Tab-separated table of C-alpha atoms (C1' of nucleotides) and ligand atoms in Angstrom:
chain	number	residue	atom	x	y	z
A	1	MET	CA	160.665	99.429	358.200
A	2	ALA	CA	161.633	96.802	355.677
A	3	GLU	CA	164.624	95.568	357.612
A	4	GLN	CA	163.135	94.402	360.864
A	5	SER	CA	160.839	91.703	359.567
A	6	ALA	CA	162.240	90.551	356.223
A	7	ASP	CA	162.891	86.995	357.407
A	8	ALA	CA	159.622	86.778	359.264
A	9	VAL	CA	157.746	87.907	356.176
A	10	LEU	CA	159.425	85.230	354.091
A	11	GLU	CA	158.500	82.583	356.598
A	12	ARG	CA	154.886	83.693	356.761
A	13	ALA	CA	154.751	83.896	352.971
A	14	ALA	CA	155.869	80.291	352.735
A	15	ALA	CA	153.238	79.240	355.233
A	16	LEU	CA	150.557	81.178	353.374
A	17	CYS	CA	151.434	79.582	350.060
A	18	ALA	CA	151.478	76.127	351.594
A	19	ARG	CA	148.052	76.707	353.091
A	20	ARG	CA	146.744	77.880	349.731
A	21	GLY	CA	148.287	75.014	347.813
A	22	VAL	CA	150.379	77.260	345.568
A	23	ARG	CA	154.093	76.965	345.030
A	24	LEU	CA	156.513	79.524	346.392
A	25	THR	CA	159.358	78.366	344.184
A	26	ALA	CA	162.984	79.391	344.526
A	27	GLN	CA	162.702	82.149	341.946
A	28	ARG	CA	159.553	83.571	343.466
A	29	ARG	CA	161.008	83.422	346.925
A	30	ARG	CA	164.140	85.147	345.680
A	31	VAL	CA	162.147	88.014	344.188
A	32	LEU	CA	160.183	88.389	347.400
A	33	GLU	CA	163.399	88.384	349.433
A	34	ILE	CA	164.932	91.085	347.289
A	35	LEU	CA	161.854	93.240	347.581
A	36	CYS	CA	161.544	92.782	351.327
A	37	ALA	CA	165.232	93.545	351.837
A	38	SER	CA	164.872	96.888	350.116
A	39	ALA	CA	163.771	99.993	351.932
A	40	ARG	CA	162.506	101.385	348.664
A	41	PRO	CA	160.341	100.091	345.842
A	42	LEU	CA	162.250	98.356	343.081
A	43	GLY	CA	161.581	98.268	339.380
A	44	ALA	CA	161.438	94.901	337.641
A	45	TYR	CA	164.819	95.561	336.099
A	46	ASP	CA	166.316	96.454	339.470
A	47	ILE	CA	165.166	93.053	340.688
A	48	LEU	CA	166.570	91.479	337.567
A	49	ASP	CA	169.959	93.066	338.250
A	50	ALA	CA	169.873	91.881	341.841
A	51	MET	CA	169.153	88.331	340.714
A	52	ARG	CA	171.925	88.407	338.155
A	53	GLU	CA	174.432	89.011	340.917
A	54	GLY	CA	173.795	85.390	341.756
A	55	PRO	CA	174.585	82.462	339.450
A	56	ARG	CA	173.101	82.627	335.970
A	57	GLY	CA	171.864	85.312	333.645
A	58	LEU	CA	168.131	85.743	333.659
A	59	ALA	CA	165.710	87.556	331.391
A	60	PRO	CA	162.815	89.941	332.068
A	61	PRO	CA	160.005	87.383	331.735
A	62	THR	CA	161.408	85.422	334.653
A	63	VAL	CA	161.056	88.407	336.953
A	64	TYR	CA	157.691	89.469	335.610
A	65	ARG	CA	156.301	85.976	336.011
A	66	ALA	CA	157.469	85.826	339.598
A	67	LEU	CA	155.964	89.246	340.216
A	68	ASP	CA	152.658	88.189	338.689
A	69	PHE	CA	152.509	85.290	341.078
A	70	LEU	CA	153.421	87.391	344.099
A	71	LEU	CA	150.893	90.046	343.153
A	72	GLU	CA	148.164	87.447	342.774
A	73	GLN	CA	148.983	86.070	346.196
A	74	GLY	CA	149.014	89.535	347.717
A	75	LEU	CA	152.639	89.161	348.781
A	76	VAL	CA	153.792	92.240	346.935
A	77	HIS	CA	152.156	95.428	345.732
A	78	LYS	CA	152.736	97.412	342.606
A	79	ILE	CA	153.249	101.148	342.946
A	80	GLU	CA	151.623	102.335	339.761
A	81	SER	CA	152.979	105.847	339.864
A	82	LEU	CA	156.556	104.556	340.104
A	83	HIS	CA	156.399	101.446	337.916
A	84	ALA	CA	157.869	99.654	340.871
A	85	PHE	CA	157.094	96.983	343.419
A	86	VAL	CA	157.212	96.607	347.198
A	87	GLY	CA	156.877	93.611	349.463
A	88	CYS	CA	153.800	93.555	351.658
A	89	HIS	CA	154.465	93.245	355.354
A	90	HIS	CA	151.085	91.964	356.393
A	91	PRO	CA	149.882	89.727	353.587
A	92	GLU	CA	147.894	87.376	355.824
A	93	HIS	CA	144.673	89.288	355.473
A	94	PRO	CA	143.584	90.969	352.243
A	95	HIS	CA	143.655	94.731	352.396
A	96	ALA	CA	143.229	97.873	350.373
A	97	SER	CA	146.755	99.055	349.888
A	98	GLN	CA	147.418	102.730	350.382
A	99	PHE	CA	150.857	104.245	350.063
A	100	LEU	CA	152.694	107.352	351.158
A	101	ILE	CA	155.570	107.858	348.733
A	102	CYS	CA	158.380	110.242	349.579
A	103	ASP	CA	159.542	112.088	346.512
A	104	THR	CA	162.877	112.869	348.132
A	105	CYS	CA	164.209	109.756	349.844
A	106	GLY	CA	162.083	107.306	347.873
A	107	THR	CA	160.697	105.434	350.842
A	108	VAL	CA	157.207	104.047	350.603
A	109	THR	CA	154.991	103.547	353.627
A	110	GLU	CA	152.038	101.236	353.323
A	111	ILE	CA	149.117	102.366	355.417
A	112	GLU	CA	145.678	100.962	355.950
A	113	ASN	CA	143.390	103.795	356.824
A	114	GLU	CA	139.842	102.798	357.529
A	115	GLY	CA	138.568	106.293	356.751
A	116	ILE	CA	140.058	106.252	353.260
A	117	THR	CA	138.685	102.792	352.597
A	118	ARG	CA	135.232	103.857	353.754
A	119	SER	CA	135.236	107.081	351.756
A	120	LEU	CA	136.289	105.236	348.633
A	121	GLY	CA	133.610	102.661	349.163
A	122	SER	CA	130.819	105.147	349.639
A	123	ALA	CA	131.967	107.329	346.741
A	124	ALA	CA	131.966	104.282	344.510
A	125	SER	CA	128.604	102.955	345.598
A	126	ALA	CA	127.108	106.428	345.203
A	127	SER	CA	127.856	106.042	341.481
A	128	GLY	CA	126.755	102.431	341.376
A	129	PHE	CA	130.367	101.535	340.725
A	130	ARG	CA	131.648	98.149	341.864
A	131	PRO	CA	135.259	98.592	342.980
A	132	ALA	CA	137.775	95.828	342.370
A	133	ARG	CA	141.244	97.267	342.758
A	134	PRO	CA	141.707	100.630	344.453
A	135	VAL	CA	144.966	102.477	343.754
A	136	VAL	CA	145.784	105.036	346.420
A	137	GLU	CA	149.254	106.536	346.235
A	138	VAL	CA	150.080	109.846	347.810
A	139	ILE	CA	153.290	111.351	346.493
A	140	GLY	CA	154.829	113.943	348.777
A	141	ILE	CA	157.561	114.518	351.323
A	142	CYS	CA	157.982	112.313	354.371
A	143	SER	CA	158.421	113.836	357.799
A	144	GLY	CA	162.139	113.077	357.908
A	145	CYS	CA	162.888	114.721	354.593
A	146	ALA	CA	160.627	117.687	355.313
A	147	LYS	CA	162.661	118.381	358.441
A	148	SER	CA	166.132	118.016	356.997
A	149	ASP	CA	165.607	119.657	353.636
A	150	PRO	CA	162.569	121.918	353.148
A	151	ASP	CA	162.728	121.605	349.378
A	152	ALA	CA	164.695	118.817	347.798
A	153	SER	CA	164.790	117.147	344.419
A	154	PRO	CA	163.035	113.959	343.410
A	155	ARG	CA	164.608	110.552	343.292
A	156	THR	CA	164.540	107.625	340.921
A	157	THR	CA	163.234	104.161	341.580
A	158	GLY	CA	166.032	101.787	342.294
A	159	GLY	CA	168.852	101.183	344.686
A	160	ARG	CA	168.734	97.986	346.650
A	161	THR	CA	168.777	98.132	350.456
B	1	MET	CA	130.232	112.677	329.784
B	2	ALA	CA	133.008	113.783	327.456
B	3	GLU	CA	130.733	114.645	324.576
B	4	GLN	CA	128.467	117.283	326.013
B	5	SER	CA	131.032	119.919	326.843
B	6	ALA	CA	134.062	119.343	324.626
B	7	ASP	CA	133.793	122.711	322.883
B	8	ALA	CA	133.018	124.549	326.083
B	9	VAL	CA	136.048	123.004	327.748
B	10	LEU	CA	138.267	124.151	324.889
B	11	GLU	CA	136.943	127.653	325.158
B	12	ARG	CA	137.444	127.778	328.900
B	13	ALA	CA	140.919	126.324	328.519
B	14	ALA	CA	141.854	129.096	326.117
B	15	ALA	CA	140.538	131.693	328.534
B	16	LEU	CA	142.424	130.106	331.417
B	17	CYS	CA	145.697	130.081	329.522
B	18	ALA	CA	145.242	133.677	328.444
B	19	ARG	CA	144.614	134.702	332.033
B	20	ARG	CA	147.730	132.860	333.150
B	21	GLY	CA	149.890	134.271	330.403
B	22	VAL	CA	150.760	130.866	328.950
B	23	ARG	CA	150.355	129.828	325.351
B	24	LEU	CA	147.732	127.326	324.283
B	25	THR	CA	149.351	126.707	320.911
B	26	ALA	CA	147.791	124.841	318.017
B	27	GLN	CA	149.459	121.548	318.931
B	28	ARG	CA	148.481	121.791	322.553
B	29	ARG	CA	144.954	122.710	321.671
B	30	ARG	CA	144.791	119.804	319.266
B	31	VAL	CA	145.876	117.328	321.938
B	32	LEU	CA	143.335	118.714	324.361
B	33	GLU	CA	140.618	118.497	321.704
B	34	ILE	CA	141.433	114.882	320.977
B	35	LEU	CA	141.376	113.992	324.653
B	36	CYS	CA	138.125	115.812	325.317
B	37	ALA	CA	136.476	114.224	322.306
B	38	SER	CA	137.210	110.759	323.616
B	39	ALA	CA	134.957	109.000	326.050
B	40	ARG	CA	137.916	106.961	327.230
B	41	PRO	CA	141.451	107.746	328.306
B	42	LEU	CA	143.985	107.739	325.503
B	43	GLY	CA	147.608	106.703	325.530
B	44	ALA	CA	150.191	109.116	324.161
B	45	TYR	CA	150.554	106.974	321.059
B	46	ASP	CA	146.792	106.919	320.531
B	47	ILE	CA	146.906	110.709	320.512
B	48	LEU	CA	149.844	110.588	318.150
B	49	ASP	CA	147.875	108.403	315.745
B	50	ALA	CA	144.925	110.751	315.927
B	51	MET	CA	147.139	113.712	315.104
B	52	ARG	CA	148.757	111.916	312.202
B	53	GLU	CA	145.385	111.606	310.537
B	54	GLY	CA	145.781	115.306	309.885
B	55	PRO	CA	148.531	116.867	307.781
B	56	ARG	CA	152.098	115.863	308.633
B	57	GLY	CA	153.831	113.037	310.443
B	58	LEU	CA	154.662	113.828	314.022
B	59	ALA	CA	156.892	112.157	316.561
B	60	PRO	CA	156.334	111.151	320.203
B	61	PRO	CA	158.112	114.148	321.786
B	62	THR	CA	155.582	116.472	320.217
B	63	VAL	CA	152.731	114.745	321.991
B	64	TYR	CA	154.560	114.332	325.268
B	65	ARG	CA	155.531	117.985	325.323
B	66	ALA	CA	151.963	119.039	324.731
B	67	LEU	CA	150.827	116.664	327.461
B	68	ASP	CA	153.420	118.045	329.885
B	69	PHE	CA	152.078	121.508	329.304
B	70	LEU	CA	148.464	120.462	329.692
B	71	LEU	CA	149.251	118.516	332.865
B	72	GLU	CA	151.067	121.506	334.343
B	73	GLN	CA	148.074	123.689	333.591
B	74	GLY	CA	145.701	121.149	335.072
B	75	LEU	CA	143.852	120.779	331.780
B	76	VAL	CA	144.389	117.047	331.583
B	77	HIS	CA	145.046	114.277	334.086
B	78	LYS	CA	147.211	111.234	333.809
B	79	ILE	CA	145.705	107.897	334.761
B	80	GLU	CA	148.745	106.179	336.207
B	81	SER	CA	147.306	102.700	336.265
B	82	LEU	CA	146.481	102.876	332.548
B	83	HIS	CA	149.421	104.891	331.237
B	84	ALA	CA	146.807	107.098	329.665
B	85	PHE	CA	145.423	110.607	329.767
B	86	VAL	CA	142.019	112.253	330.106
B	87	GLY	CA	140.858	115.814	329.650
B	88	CYS	CA	139.680	117.557	332.792
B	89	HIS	CA	136.171	118.950	332.635
B	90	HIS	CA	136.487	121.465	335.416
B	91	PRO	CA	140.026	122.826	335.256
B	92	GLU	CA	139.148	126.285	336.549
B	93	HIS	CA	139.793	125.425	340.173
B	94	PRO	CA	142.584	123.113	341.288
B	95	HIS	CA	141.369	119.816	342.641
B	96	ALA	CA	142.482	116.440	343.879
B	97	SER	CA	141.621	114.172	341.021
B	98	GLN	CA	139.960	110.893	341.832
B	99	PHE	CA	138.911	108.413	339.192
B	100	LEU	CA	136.521	105.525	338.801
B	101	ILE	CA	137.839	103.354	335.988
B	102	CYS	CA	135.639	100.714	334.411
B	103	ASP	CA	137.624	97.640	333.547
B	104	THR	CA	135.007	96.544	331.030
B	105	CYS	CA	133.972	99.529	328.923
B	106	GLY	CA	137.053	101.600	329.678
B	107	THR	CA	135.239	104.754	330.708
B	108	VAL	CA	136.780	106.913	333.368
B	109	THR	CA	134.730	109.104	335.689
B	110	GLU	CA	136.444	111.905	337.503
B	111	ILE	CA	134.979	112.525	340.914
B	112	GLU	CA	135.825	114.970	343.631
B	113	ASN	CA	134.820	113.463	346.906
B	114	GLU	CA	135.406	115.644	349.901
B	115	GLY	CA	135.446	112.654	352.233
B	116	ILE	CA	138.263	110.975	350.334
B	117	THR	CA	140.259	114.178	350.229
B	118	ARG	CA	139.795	114.688	353.969
B	119	SER	CA	140.694	111.095	354.835
B	120	LEU	CA	143.816	111.279	352.722
B	121	GLY	CA	144.813	114.536	354.327
B	122	SER	CA	144.370	113.316	357.872
B	123	ALA	CA	146.082	109.991	357.185
B	124	ALA	CA	149.048	111.861	355.753
B	125	SER	CA	149.327	114.423	358.522
B	126	ALA	CA	149.062	111.638	361.105
B	127	SER	CA	152.385	110.390	359.727
B	128	GLY	CA	153.853	113.869	359.395
B	129	PHE	CA	153.741	113.370	355.652
B	130	ARG	CA	153.349	116.415	353.439
B	131	PRO	CA	151.222	115.381	350.431
B	132	ALA	CA	151.930	116.873	347.024
B	133	ARG	CA	150.219	114.753	344.411
B	134	PRO	CA	147.554	112.255	345.438
B	135	VAL	CA	146.804	109.418	343.021
B	136	VAL	CA	143.390	107.882	343.584
B	137	GLU	CA	142.209	105.476	340.913
B	138	VAL	CA	139.584	102.870	341.603
B	139	ILE	CA	139.493	100.132	339.019
B	140	GLY	CA	136.250	98.202	338.905
B	141	ILE	CA	133.012	97.806	337.000
B	142	CYS	CA	130.739	100.734	336.252
B	143	SER	CA	127.021	100.516	336.931
B	144	GLY	CA	126.175	100.119	333.243
B	145	CYS	CA	128.540	97.234	332.677
B	146	ALA	CA	127.624	95.557	335.951
B	147	LYS	CA	124.006	95.461	334.819
B	148	SER	CA	124.522	94.225	331.285
B	149	ASP	CA	127.273	91.712	331.894
B	150	PRO	CA	127.871	90.461	335.452
B	151	ASP	CA	131.392	89.300	334.646
B	152	ALA	CA	133.135	90.614	331.591
B	153	SER	CA	136.692	90.796	330.360
B	154	PRO	CA	139.040	93.759	330.657
B	155	ARG	CA	139.732	96.259	327.953
B	156	THR	CA	142.764	97.979	326.550
B	157	THR	CA	143.492	101.675	326.553
B	158	GLY	CA	142.799	103.236	323.214
B	159	GLY	CA	140.035	103.736	320.729
B	160	ARG	CA	139.160	107.282	319.958
B	161	THR	CA	135.628	108.477	320.616
C	1	DG	C1'	161.329	147.694	311.906
C	2	DG	C1'	165.582	145.326	313.743
C	3	DT	C1'	167.408	142.195	317.296
C	4	DG	C1'	168.553	139.238	320.881
C	5	DA	C1'	166.265	136.185	324.348
C	6	DT	C1'	163.038	132.833	325.112
C	7	DG	C1'	159.918	129.380	324.140
C	8	DA	C1'	157.869	125.868	321.008
C	9	DC	C1'	158.525	122.258	317.876
C	10	DG	C1'	160.530	118.835	314.220
C	11	DC	C1'	163.440	115.085	314.285
C	12	DT	C1'	166.574	111.233	315.340
C	13	DA	C1'	167.909	108.239	318.280
C	14	DC	C1'	167.421	105.745	322.420
C	15	DA	C1'	166.029	104.352	327.335
C	16	DA	C1'	162.861	101.951	330.311
C	17	DT	C1'	159.051	99.028	331.056
C	18	DA	C1'	156.504	95.007	329.731
C	19	DT	C1'	154.876	90.987	326.904
C	20	DA	C1'	154.404	87.276	323.048
C	21	DA	C1'	155.676	82.998	321.588
C	22	DC	C1'	157.882	78.827	321.775
C	23	DC	C1'	160.237	75.256	323.797
C	24	DT	C1'	162.313	72.552	327.793
C	25	DA	C1'	162.363	71.101	332.562
C	26	DA	C1'	160.240	70.144	336.814
C	27	DT	C1'	156.345	68.779	339.575
C	28	DT	C1'	152.117	66.493	340.339
C	29	DG	C1'	148.736	62.969	340.582
C	30	DA	C1'	147.298	58.585	338.982
D	1	DT	C1'	156.015	55.127	335.150
D	2	DC	C1'	153.583	58.276	332.461
D	3	DA	C1'	150.450	61.811	330.978
D	4	DA	C1'	148.920	66.365	332.512
D	5	DT	C1'	150.057	70.546	334.434
D	6	DT	C1'	152.889	74.156	335.901
D	7	DA	C1'	157.203	76.709	336.056
D	8	DG	C1'	161.015	78.556	333.800
D	9	DG	C1'	164.665	79.615	329.869
D	10	DT	C1'	165.289	82.186	325.737
D	11	DT	C1'	164.645	85.228	321.918
D	12	DA	C1'	162.504	88.697	320.012
D	13	DT	C1'	159.452	92.469	320.138
D	14	DA	C1'	155.827	95.669	321.812
D	15	DT	C1'	154.768	99.756	324.486
D	16	DT	C1'	155.717	103.881	326.945
D	17	DG	C1'	158.597	107.685	327.646
D	18	DT	C1'	163.201	110.913	327.052
D	19	DA	C1'	167.653	113.072	325.637
D	20	DG	C1'	169.650	116.033	322.704
D	21	DC	C1'	170.016	119.136	319.026
D	22	DG	C1'	168.918	122.268	315.510
D	23	DT	C1'	165.339	125.453	313.673
D	24	DC	C1'	161.662	128.487	313.697
D	25	DA	C1'	158.202	131.412	315.937
D	26	DT	C1'	157.116	134.745	319.390
D	27	DC	C1'	158.104	138.397	322.463
D	28	DA	C1'	160.394	142.382	324.756
D	29	DC	C1'	162.986	146.008	323.982
D	30	DC	C1'	165.481	149.323	321.553
E	1	ZN	ZN1	150.092	95.134	351.885
E	2	ZN	ZN1	161.698	111.103	352.602
E	3	ZN	ZN1	140.029	117.363	336.818
E	4	ZN	ZN1	131.716	100.072	332.134
DNA sequence: GGTGATGACGCTACAATATAACCTAATTGA
DNA sequence: TCAATTAGGTTATATTGTAGCGTCATCACC
């Protein structure tokens, strides 16, 4: 799911940033690349390690600043329940991000379910609540893992590609 | 919302634990009390501070162990997006916890919306995904804050009662 | 009542995640 | 070119969460 469109996503991200008049600098692009190349969400320190494989030694703030930018631009999402980040594969239009997170293989699937969005909206407005940032993350077992191993043990965050 | 039933919740929690044959020890009860007495979610270290106001000096593992127990028993919930915890006010029956989190005053409202639960379930099963732990947290502005201050600044976690 | 097994907790140290603060370098717009 | 703005390097530190180990309380059973 990540693999097929990593380059295309990068290209579209560049176009988006140009259109918005914001700068997709080398560092930011690098972080986005690393995230899009991974099948699983990566922690900030996983990204940091991946970047250190290149030339110089970097520090946490560099990665966090890049992530802040990418989050603002909607190019990546944060998975709150994992303290980790994923690249967004359809950042052109804003969307309520909803995730299915496999506890076994660690893959994260971003979905956009109109029913969930609607239910959330009506539940919120019923309380007079004005929603800003919905966090919908369903932890469970993906179909592949459910088949192969009826009960398996959890995984950790990292592991590039 | 927290205030009205704090004692009642404690009593019911004790009954629940007795019925289940698990021990609601003094420490665990204390943590639950502190959480239920707070109108806002508390971080583990907020709880730790609150407990230190009493007799001896405690360490983080004490609080985290109590929280683990209370989470297992469904007596408290973790708010992933805040790294904080709230007491549950209807722990008798298991439920998918859904939260409305006000970014301004910090209050958290636990709701149980059947529509959201259903949408999540059908979205998951459409992908062959077997859900285990849904995380639904809507960050936004509560009705009270929206009225009094059309755009206000975020808040931090803590602050007992 | 002893007695061994289990569970709860005190305690130290440490891991993992995230940010503050300050300064330099690059980019932009005039 | 030059001031203003933005991005990034660097160090230190804050915040959140665990590992590991020894001790004490509780419980089941004799
Ligand atoms: Zn997305
Ligand atoms: Zn899986
Ligand atoms: Zn609840
Ligand atoms: Zn509010």
